[in-house]
Tab-separated table of C-alpha atoms and ligand atoms in Angstrom:
chain	number	residue	atom	x	y	z
A	1	MET	CA	44.019	193.275	75.667
A	2	PRO	CA	41.417	190.803	76.934
A	3	ASP	CA	39.306	192.250	74.124
A	4	ILE	CA	40.900	189.719	71.849
A	5	LEU	CA	39.673	186.879	74.008
A	6	ARG	CA	36.153	188.219	74.147
A	7	LYS	CA	36.115	188.147	70.382
A	8	LEU	CA	37.269	184.522	70.306
A	9	PRO	CA	34.586	182.340	68.801
A	10	GLU	CA	35.377	178.652	68.574
A	11	THR	CA	37.054	179.036	65.231
A	12	GLY	CA	38.551	182.353	66.254
A	13	PRO	CA	40.294	184.859	63.991
A	14	TYR	CA	43.377	184.794	66.206
A	15	ILE	CA	45.901	182.022	66.632
A	16	ALA	CA	49.129	181.799	68.582
A	17	CYS	CA	52.293	180.301	67.164
A	18	PRO	CA	52.771	176.858	68.790
A	19	GLU	CA	56.540	177.327	68.828
A	20	CYS	CA	57.077	180.932	69.945
A	21	ASP	CA	53.651	182.012	71.289
A	22	LEU	CA	53.300	185.102	69.069
A	23	ILE	CA	49.692	186.098	68.281
A	24	HIS	CA	48.647	186.206	64.639
A	25	GLU	CA	45.465	187.098	62.846
A	26	ARG	CA	44.306	184.414	60.434
A	27	GLY	CA	43.220	187.058	57.967
A	28	ARG	CA	41.522	186.356	54.685
A	29	MET	CA	42.805	183.126	53.224
A	30	ARG	CA	43.077	182.081	49.652
A	31	PRO	CA	43.202	178.348	48.851
A	32	GLY	CA	46.759	177.115	48.667
A	33	HIS	CA	47.816	179.829	51.094
A	34	VAL	CA	50.220	178.801	53.864
A	35	GLY	CA	50.457	180.959	56.970
A	36	VAL	CA	53.926	181.154	58.495
A	37	CYS	CA	54.896	182.700	61.843
A	38	ARG	CA	56.625	186.025	61.166
A	39	ARG	CA	58.868	185.627	64.199
A	40	CYS	CA	60.100	182.001	64.094
A	41	GLY	CA	58.932	180.630	60.738
A	42	ALA	CA	56.700	177.826	62.061
A	43	VAL	CA	53.808	176.822	59.792
A	44	LEU	CA	50.628	178.150	61.393
A	45	PHE	CA	47.959	177.048	58.931
A	46	LYS	CA	47.447	175.762	55.418
A	47	SER	CA	44.394	176.791	53.529
A	48	GLN	CA	43.140	174.326	50.938
A	49	HIS	CA	40.266	174.012	48.571
A	50	ASN	CA	38.057	170.906	49.038
A	51	SER	CA	40.664	169.688	51.480
A	52	LEU	CA	38.365	167.325	53.406
A	53	ASP	CA	37.132	165.435	50.337
A	54	ARG	CA	40.622	164.887	49.028
A	55	THR	CA	41.973	163.828	52.417
A	56	LEU	CA	39.100	161.357	52.790
A	57	ALA	CA	39.704	159.836	49.345
A	58	LEU	CA	43.417	159.520	50.065
A	59	SER	CA	42.976	157.932	53.480
A	60	LEU	CA	40.435	155.419	52.148
A	61	SER	CA	42.834	154.381	49.387
A	62	GLY	CA	45.586	154.212	52.010
A	63	ILE	CA	43.494	151.650	53.907
A	64	VAL	CA	43.083	149.554	50.748
A	65	PHE	CA	46.843	149.618	50.156
A	66	PHE	CA	47.449	148.646	53.769
A	67	LEU	CA	45.161	145.624	53.449
A	68	LEU	CA	47.002	144.556	50.304
A	69	ALA	CA	50.326	145.044	52.080
A	70	SER	CA	49.289	142.831	54.989
A	71	TYR	CA	48.150	140.008	52.703
A	72	PHE	CA	51.090	139.607	50.316
A	73	PRO	CA	54.787	138.872	51.040
A	74	LEU	CA	57.186	141.812	51.579
A	75	LEU	CA	60.438	140.234	50.436
A	76	SER	CA	61.400	136.753	49.313
A	77	PHE	CA	64.748	135.233	49.673
A	78	ARG	CA	66.415	132.279	47.948
A	79	MET	CA	69.716	130.717	48.955
A	80	GLU	CA	71.228	127.372	47.952
A	81	GLY	CA	67.847	126.018	46.970
A	82	ALA	CA	66.154	127.101	50.210
A	83	PHE	CA	63.331	129.645	49.948
A	84	ARG	CA	61.649	131.997	52.403
A	85	SER	CA	59.411	135.020	52.237
A	86	ASN	CA	58.143	137.267	54.994
A	87	GLN	CA	54.967	139.170	55.693
A	88	LEU	CA	54.211	142.410	57.474
A	89	LEU	CA	53.863	140.940	60.977
A	90	ASP	CA	56.635	138.321	60.818
A	91	GLY	CA	59.289	140.627	62.254
A	92	THR	CA	57.137	141.233	65.329
A	93	PHE	CA	56.530	137.486	65.823
A	94	GLU	CA	60.237	136.766	65.451
A	95	PHE	CA	61.176	139.360	68.104
A	96	VAL	CA	58.721	137.609	70.451
A	97	ASN	CA	60.297	134.210	69.642
A	98	GLU	CA	63.719	135.542	70.510
A	99	GLY	CA	62.510	137.101	73.759
A	100	TYR	CA	62.766	140.766	72.681
A	101	PHE	CA	59.258	141.805	73.731
A	102	PHE	CA	60.139	145.481	73.852
A	103	LEU	CA	61.306	145.432	70.228
A	104	ALA	CA	58.230	143.412	69.238
A	105	VAL	CA	55.961	146.132	70.664
A	106	VAL	CA	58.014	148.993	69.184
A	107	VAL	CA	57.990	147.501	65.691
A	108	LEU	CA	54.341	146.426	65.849
A	109	VAL	CA	53.176	149.881	66.935
A	110	SER	CA	55.376	152.008	64.697
A	111	SER	CA	55.257	150.016	61.466
A	112	VAL	CA	51.777	148.487	61.570
A	113	LEU	CA	49.326	149.614	64.251
A	114	ALA	CA	49.922	153.380	64.302
A	115	PRO	CA	50.069	153.884	60.509
A	116	PHE	CA	46.868	151.855	60.086
A	117	LEU	CA	45.076	153.537	62.974
A	118	VAL	CA	45.946	156.980	61.605
A	119	LEU	CA	44.216	156.139	58.314
A	120	VAL	CA	41.243	154.546	60.091
A	121	LEU	CA	40.773	157.591	62.326
A	122	VAL	CA	41.002	160.080	59.454
A	123	SER	CA	38.398	158.063	57.527
A	124	SER	CA	36.083	157.547	60.472
A	125	ILE	CA	36.147	161.300	61.165
A	126	LEU	CA	35.732	162.492	57.580
A	127	LEU	CA	33.346	159.889	56.154
A	128	PRO	CA	30.360	160.687	58.444
A	129	LEU	CA	31.078	164.431	58.123
A	130	LYS	CA	30.800	164.127	54.365
A	131	PHE	CA	27.220	162.928	54.792
A	132	GLY	CA	26.391	165.549	57.401
A	133	VAL	CA	26.525	163.113	60.324
A	134	LEU	CA	28.508	163.908	63.459
A	135	PRO	CA	31.185	161.186	63.908
A	136	PHE	CA	31.163	159.142	67.120
A	137	ALA	CA	33.191	160.921	69.863
A	138	VAL	CA	34.704	163.180	67.218
A	139	LYS	CA	36.771	165.274	69.643
A	140	SER	CA	38.427	162.212	71.154
A	141	GLN	CA	39.089	160.820	67.698
A	142	VAL	CA	40.880	163.995	66.576
A	143	ARG	CA	42.832	164.140	69.834
A	144	ILE	CA	43.937	160.494	69.601
A	145	LEU	CA	44.896	161.034	65.958
A	146	GLU	CA	47.226	163.893	66.928
A	147	GLN	CA	48.800	161.798	69.689
A	148	ILE	CA	49.382	158.745	67.507
A	149	ARG	CA	50.826	160.518	64.483
A	150	PRO	CA	54.441	160.909	65.702
A	151	TRP	CA	54.612	157.138	66.303
A	152	ALA	CA	53.411	156.134	62.836
A	153	MET	CA	56.606	155.358	60.939
A	154	ALA	CA	55.552	153.469	57.812
A	155	GLU	CA	57.841	155.623	55.630
A	156	ILE	CA	60.850	154.749	57.804
A	157	PHE	CA	59.832	151.083	57.800
A	158	LEU	CA	59.894	151.248	54.013
A	159	LEU	CA	63.484	152.512	54.074
A	160	GLY	CA	64.364	149.746	56.568
A	161	ILE	CA	63.045	147.139	54.127
A	162	LEU	CA	65.220	148.643	51.387
A	163	VAL	CA	68.326	148.494	53.572
A	164	ALA	CA	67.566	144.848	54.421
A	165	PHE	CA	67.076	144.155	50.718
A	166	VAL	CA	70.506	145.574	49.880
A	167	LYS	CA	72.212	143.768	52.759
A	168	LEU	CA	70.739	140.421	51.725
A	169	GLY	CA	71.538	140.960	48.073
A	170	ASP	CA	75.171	140.345	48.971
A	171	PHE	CA	74.817	136.662	49.674
A	172	ALA	CA	71.469	135.549	48.341
A	173	GLU	CA	68.858	136.110	45.699
A	174	VAL	CA	66.238	138.562	46.998
A	175	SER	CA	63.122	139.863	45.358
A	176	VAL	CA	60.600	142.501	46.356
A	177	GLY	CA	57.004	141.339	46.908
A	178	VAL	CA	53.647	142.943	46.112
A	179	SER	CA	53.374	144.017	49.733
A	180	PHE	CA	56.364	146.326	49.409
A	181	TYR	CA	54.757	148.299	46.574
A	182	SER	CA	51.417	148.420	48.407
A	183	LEU	CA	53.185	149.743	51.476
A	184	ALA	CA	54.913	152.391	49.366
A	185	MET	CA	51.535	153.459	47.935
A	186	MET	CA	50.089	153.570	51.438
A	187	VAL	CA	52.909	155.887	52.544
A	188	VAL	CA	52.314	158.181	49.562
A	189	ALA	CA	48.555	158.256	50.262
A	190	THR	CA	49.141	159.061	53.945
A	191	VAL	CA	51.617	161.845	53.234
A	192	LEU	CA	49.299	163.428	50.656
A	193	ALA	CA	46.278	163.037	52.944
A	194	PHE	CA	47.980	165.162	55.588
A	195	THR	CA	49.428	167.733	53.212
A	196	THR	CA	45.938	168.416	51.826
A	197	LEU	CA	44.255	168.414	55.265
A	198	ASP	CA	43.143	171.895	56.323
A	199	GLU	CA	42.497	171.685	60.074
A	200	HIS	CA	40.581	174.925	60.139
A	201	GLU	CA	38.170	173.577	57.552
A	202	LEU	CA	37.846	170.356	59.563
A	203	TRP	CA	36.781	172.217	62.700
A	204	SER	CA	34.411	174.534	60.837
A	205	ARG	CA	32.819	171.474	59.247
A	206	ILE	CA	32.450	169.725	62.632
A	207	ARG	CA	30.843	172.896	64.014
A	208	GLU	CA	28.506	173.161	61.052
A	209	VAL	CA	27.317	169.569	61.462
A	210	GLU	CA	27.014	169.977	65.248
A	211	ASN	CA	24.727	172.976	64.833
A	212	GLY	CA	22.664	171.130	62.244
B	1	MET	CA	61.544	197.918	71.595
B	2	THR	CA	57.831	197.243	71.675
B	3	LYS	CA	56.697	194.232	73.560
B	4	PRO	CA	55.607	191.421	71.217
B	5	ARG	CA	52.048	190.294	71.805
B	6	THR	CA	52.198	186.663	72.846
B	7	ALA	CA	49.401	184.337	73.875
B	8	ARG	CA	50.751	184.322	77.423
B	9	SER	CA	50.737	188.112	77.620
B	10	ILE	CA	46.953	188.111	77.063
B	11	GLY	CA	46.270	185.108	79.340
B	12	ALA	CA	45.757	182.596	76.560
B	13	ALA	CA	47.540	179.585	75.093
B	14	SER	CA	47.545	177.686	71.835
B	15	CYS	CA	45.943	174.220	72.029
B	16	LYS	CA	48.457	171.542	71.041
B	17	GLY	CA	45.690	169.337	69.679
B	18	CYS	CA	43.869	171.712	67.330
B	19	GLY	CA	45.612	175.084	67.443
B	20	LEU	CA	42.692	176.986	68.988
B	21	LEU	CA	43.640	179.999	71.104
B	22	VAL	CA	42.270	179.116	74.534
B	23	GLU	CA	41.901	181.340	77.606
B	24	VAL	CA	44.017	179.983	80.478
B	25	SER	CA	44.926	181.307	83.894
B	26	ASP	CA	48.457	182.323	84.790
B	27	ALA	CA	48.953	179.638	87.459
B	28	PRO	CA	51.770	177.504	86.039
B	29	LYS	CA	50.127	174.122	86.565
B	30	ALA	CA	46.478	175.086	86.251
B	31	LEU	CA	44.687	172.495	84.148
B	32	HIS	CA	42.499	173.704	81.298
B	33	HIS	CA	40.880	171.759	78.536
B	34	CYS	CA	40.394	172.988	75.008
B	35	PRO	CA	36.670	173.639	74.386
B	36	ARG	CA	37.073	172.420	70.825
B	37	CYS	CA	39.052	169.155	71.114
B	38	HIS	CA	39.329	168.595	74.914
B	39	THR	CA	43.136	168.367	74.852
B	40	ALA	CA	44.796	169.616	78.049
B	41	VAL	CA	46.043	173.155	77.396
B	42	TYR	CA	48.979	174.709	79.230
B	43	GLN	CA	50.715	178.030	78.785
B	44	ARG	CA	53.949	176.057	78.902
B	45	ILE	CA	54.416	172.290	79.119
B	46	PRO	CA	54.575	171.561	82.890
B	47	ASP	CA	58.073	170.656	84.141
B	48	SER	CA	59.288	170.843	80.560
B	49	LEU	CA	62.985	171.232	81.375
B	50	ALA	CA	63.077	168.604	84.131
B	51	ARG	CA	61.339	166.048	81.925
B	52	THR	CA	63.536	166.831	78.937
B	53	TRP	CA	66.607	166.362	81.154
B	54	ALA	CA	65.322	163.043	82.479
B	55	PHE	CA	64.678	161.624	79.009
B	56	LEU	CA	67.987	162.962	77.711
B	57	LEU	CA	70.043	161.463	80.557
B	58	ALA	CA	68.327	158.102	80.114
B	59	ALA	CA	68.975	158.247	76.364
B	60	MET	CA	72.665	159.065	76.915
B	61	ALA	CA	73.061	156.188	79.391
B	62	LEU	CA	71.499	153.683	76.975
B	63	TYR	CA	73.522	155.051	74.079
B	64	ILE	CA	76.570	153.201	75.434
B	65	PRO	CA	75.155	149.620	75.410
B	66	ALA	CA	73.375	150.456	72.146
B	67	ASN	CA	76.771	150.901	70.496
B	68	LEU	CA	78.777	148.278	72.411
B	69	TYR	CA	76.466	145.277	72.048
B	70	PRO	CA	75.693	143.611	68.714
B	71	ILE	CA	72.409	144.573	67.095
B	72	LEU	CA	72.280	141.342	65.117
B	73	THR	CA	74.148	138.065	64.690
B	74	LEU	CA	74.441	136.021	61.506
B	75	VAL	CA	75.277	132.341	61.726
B	76	SER	CA	76.071	130.789	58.362
B	77	PHE	CA	77.668	127.331	57.856
B	78	GLY	CA	78.758	127.317	61.484
B	79	GLN	CA	80.424	130.726	61.192
B	80	LYS	CA	79.233	133.425	63.537
B	81	ASN	CA	79.240	137.105	62.562
B	82	SER	CA	77.984	139.870	64.851
B	83	ASP	CA	77.278	143.431	63.796
B	84	THR	CA	77.157	146.490	66.018
B	85	ILE	CA	75.660	149.707	64.670
B	86	ILE	CA	79.059	150.998	63.543
B	87	SER	CA	80.316	147.686	62.137
B	88	GLY	CA	77.036	147.394	60.221
B	89	VAL	CA	77.918	150.633	58.418
B	90	PHE	CA	81.435	149.361	57.698
B	91	SER	CA	80.205	146.044	56.328
B	92	LEU	CA	77.905	147.922	53.937
B	93	MET	CA	80.895	150.008	52.851
B	94	GLY	CA	82.980	146.847	52.457
B	95	ALA	CA	80.303	145.450	50.175
B	96	GLY	CA	80.532	148.580	48.047
B	97	GLN	CA	77.015	149.755	48.975
B	98	TRP	CA	78.059	153.361	49.501
B	99	SER	CA	74.683	155.069	49.246
B	100	ILE	CA	72.986	152.675	51.676
B	101	ALA	CA	76.008	152.861	53.987
B	102	LEU	CA	75.654	156.644	53.993
B	103	ILE	CA	71.916	156.478	54.758
B	104	VAL	CA	72.502	154.073	57.655
B	105	PHE	CA	75.424	156.158	58.940
B	106	VAL	CA	73.356	159.350	58.941
B	107	ALA	CA	70.246	157.715	60.451
B	108	SER	CA	71.915	155.503	63.077
B	109	VAL	CA	75.109	157.313	64.025
B	110	LEU	CA	74.885	160.993	63.129
B	111	VAL	CA	71.225	161.762	63.877
B	112	PRO	CA	71.078	160.326	67.439
B	113	ILE	CA	74.278	162.138	68.469
B	114	VAL	CA	73.293	165.455	66.875
B	115	LYS	CA	69.811	165.187	68.341
B	116	ILE	CA	71.109	164.630	71.879
B	117	VAL	CA	73.651	167.472	71.531
B	118	VAL	CA	71.081	169.914	70.108
B	119	LEU	CA	68.543	169.147	72.845
B	120	LEU	CA	71.230	169.537	75.527
B	121	PHE	CA	72.181	172.876	74.000
B	122	LEU	CA	68.549	174.046	73.877
B	123	VAL	CA	67.784	173.039	77.471
B	124	LEU	CA	70.967	174.668	78.738
B	125	SER	CA	70.389	177.814	76.665
B	126	VAL	CA	66.954	178.223	78.288
B	127	GLN	CA	68.256	177.500	81.781
B	128	LEU	CA	71.148	179.938	81.407
B	129	LYS	CA	68.777	182.539	79.878
B	130	ILE	CA	70.909	182.885	76.777
B	131	GLN	CA	69.431	185.323	74.236
B	132	TRP	CA	71.328	184.197	71.149
B	133	ARG	CA	69.189	183.937	67.972
B	134	PRO	CA	65.896	182.447	69.219
B	135	ASP	CA	64.758	181.996	65.602
B	136	VAL	CA	67.766	179.817	64.822
B	137	ARG	CA	67.293	177.823	68.025
B	138	THR	CA	63.605	177.265	67.235
B	139	ARG	CA	64.560	176.051	63.779
B	140	MET	CA	67.139	173.703	65.304
B	141	TYR	CA	64.389	172.297	67.504
B	142	ARG	CA	62.002	171.883	64.572
B	143	VAL	CA	64.578	170.025	62.480
B	144	THR	CA	65.645	167.668	65.301
B	145	GLU	CA	62.036	166.787	66.016
B	146	LEU	CA	61.422	166.078	62.346
B	147	VAL	CA	64.560	164.046	61.679
B	148	GLY	CA	64.898	162.058	64.922
B	149	ARG	CA	62.433	159.311	64.043
B	150	TRP	CA	64.496	158.232	61.015
B	151	SER	CA	66.986	156.567	63.359
B	152	MET	CA	64.499	153.694	63.613
B	153	VAL	CA	65.652	152.509	60.180
B	154	ASP	CA	68.133	150.002	61.653
B	155	ILE	CA	65.494	148.488	63.931
B	156	PHE	CA	63.152	147.916	60.985
B	157	MET	CA	65.995	146.463	58.934
B	158	ILE	CA	66.641	143.981	61.769
B	159	SER	CA	62.937	143.083	61.993
B	160	ILE	CA	63.048	142.118	58.295
B	161	LEU	CA	66.310	140.163	58.487
B	162	ILE	CA	65.359	138.064	61.520
B	163	ALA	CA	62.059	137.075	59.917
B	164	LEU	CA	63.556	136.295	56.527
B	165	VAL	CA	66.927	134.710	57.225
B	166	LYS	CA	65.885	131.569	59.080
B	167	LEU	CA	67.369	128.734	57.033
B	168	GLN	CA	68.664	126.524	59.864
B	169	ALA	CA	72.311	125.566	59.249
B	170	LEU	CA	72.500	127.502	56.002
B	171	ALA	CA	71.976	130.986	57.384
B	172	ASN	CA	70.312	132.332	60.482
B	173	VAL	CA	69.996	135.928	61.716
B	174	ASP	CA	69.070	136.750	65.316
B	175	ALA	CA	68.556	140.136	66.973
B	176	GLY	CA	71.092	141.297	69.570
B	177	PRO	CA	70.695	143.259	72.827
B	178	GLY	CA	72.191	146.364	71.203
B	179	ALA	CA	69.048	146.661	69.081
B	180	ALA	CA	66.786	146.894	72.131
B	181	ALA	CA	69.014	149.544	73.706
B	182	PHE	CA	69.169	151.489	70.455
B	183	ALA	CA	65.378	151.475	69.975
B	184	ALA	CA	65.082	152.762	73.550
B	185	VAL	CA	67.536	155.586	72.745
B	186	VAL	CA	65.454	156.654	69.728
B	187	ILE	CA	62.204	156.600	71.705
B	188	LEU	CA	63.743	158.436	74.671
B	189	THR	CA	65.102	161.209	72.422
B	190	MET	CA	61.667	161.504	70.788
B	191	LEU	CA	60.088	161.848	74.236
B	192	ALA	CA	62.756	164.392	75.203
B	193	ALA	CA	61.962	166.493	72.121
B	194	MET	CA	58.218	166.268	72.807
B	195	SER	CA	58.744	167.360	76.427
B	196	PHE	CA	60.762	170.407	75.452
B	197	ASP	CA	58.629	173.523	75.008
B	198	PRO	CA	60.204	175.751	72.308
B	199	ARG	CA	58.213	178.749	73.615
B	200	LEU	CA	60.626	178.773	76.576
B	201	ILE	CA	63.329	179.946	74.151
B	202	TRP	CA	61.319	183.131	73.532
B	203	ASP	CA	60.230	183.765	77.109
B	204	VAL	CA	63.639	185.147	78.052
B	205	LEU	CA	63.254	187.948	75.502
B	206	GLU	CA	59.878	189.005	76.858
B	207	GLU	CA	61.124	189.041	80.435
B	208	GLU	CA	63.856	191.328	79.154
B	209	THR	CA	61.491	193.799	77.467
B	210	ASN	CA	59.323	193.838	80.614
B	211	GLU	CA	62.099	195.293	82.671
C	301	ZN	ZN1	56.459	181.542	65.937
C	302	ZN	ZN1	42.055	171.978	70.943
C-alpha cells in the first residue's frame, strides 16, 4: 500500500475525495472533462484547456467592473420631491452610525472586501505566472484565496439589492444605477473565472515556473 | 465486501487547500502541512463533532431573538412600522410581490431551519454510528453548505434600505436588533458546516468492514 505514497510526486497521479476519502487515479484527462467521485459524487477535478489565461482575463475584467461599481450609485430613490441615491459602502457606514458594528463588518467583508480580494488574489497569482515569473508568496496567496472564498457573497448582495428595489417600489420611485449593472457583470466574471479554473493546471504551472 | 481504499487506510489525507494527497501520521491531532500550499492537513478535522455542536447550539439560541426582534423599522409621517423576518415576508405578499416574497421566505425562513436540522441529523447520525445511505447524507451536506449563504439576502436588503431611506420626517428606515442576531445565525451555521467533516459519515462503514 505505501507504494502509492512513494509514487506521489507533487502533482501526483492519485487524489482522495475530499468528502468521503476514497482514493482515485486522475487518469488521462481530456479538456472539458470533469472527474466525479464514484462513491459519493463529489467533484474531484475539472480539466480545462487554456484555463489559466481565461481565468486571468475574467478576473481582470471583474476588477474593472468592481471599480465601476464602487464609483457610481447603486439605486436612487425619489419620494415627494426628495431625492437620494446610495453607493456601495453606504450601507456599511449607516450600520456604524446606528451602532451595529457587527453588521457593518459582516456587510463590508461579504459584499465588498472579500469579493474584491478574491479577484485581486486570482490576478496577482496568474498575471506573473503568465510571464514566467513566480508570484510573491504564491502558496500563501492560494491558501488565503481558498479561505476567503466562502465569505465572498457579491451574488447574494445583488439579490439583496433587488429585494430592496422591489420593497421600495411600493411607496416611492426607484431606479437602478450604473453600479448595479457593473456589480452584476463582476459577479458573472467571478463565477466564470472559477468555473474555468483548473487547479491542477495552476499547480503544474507554479511548479514549472519554480523549476525555471 | 472488499475494503474500499481510502486515503486514511494508506496513511494519507487530501489537502483542503489544493487537493494534493499528503502523507500524514495516524495520530489524530498530529499537525502536518501540505508541501504544495502549506495548508494544515488532517486526516479528519480535529474535534469536528464538538465544534459543529458548539456552533449549532449557538445558532439555535440566537435563532430565537433573530425572529422575535424587528430587523428593521420604518418611520414615515410620524407612523412607525417594524418588520420581523416573518412579517417582512407577509408584507411582501400583501403588496402582491409573490415571487420576491417566495425568495425571501426560502432564503430567510426555510433555509436556516433546514440547514440546522440537516446538520443536527448528520452530527447525530455519525455519533450514533448510523449506516443509512452515506451517499445521500454526503449529498445533503453538500447542498446545505452550498445553499446556506443565501440566507444573507435579508441582511443585504437592510443595508440598502437604511442607506437609501433617510428622508427625515418623510421616511426613515433603521436597522433592528433582530438583524444582528440573524446575521450571527447565518455565520454560525456556516461555521458549523465548515467544522463538520463529511468523511466521518463514511468512517463507520470502514470500521464495519474491518471487523
Ligand atoms: Zn467521494
Ligand atoms: Zn495543499
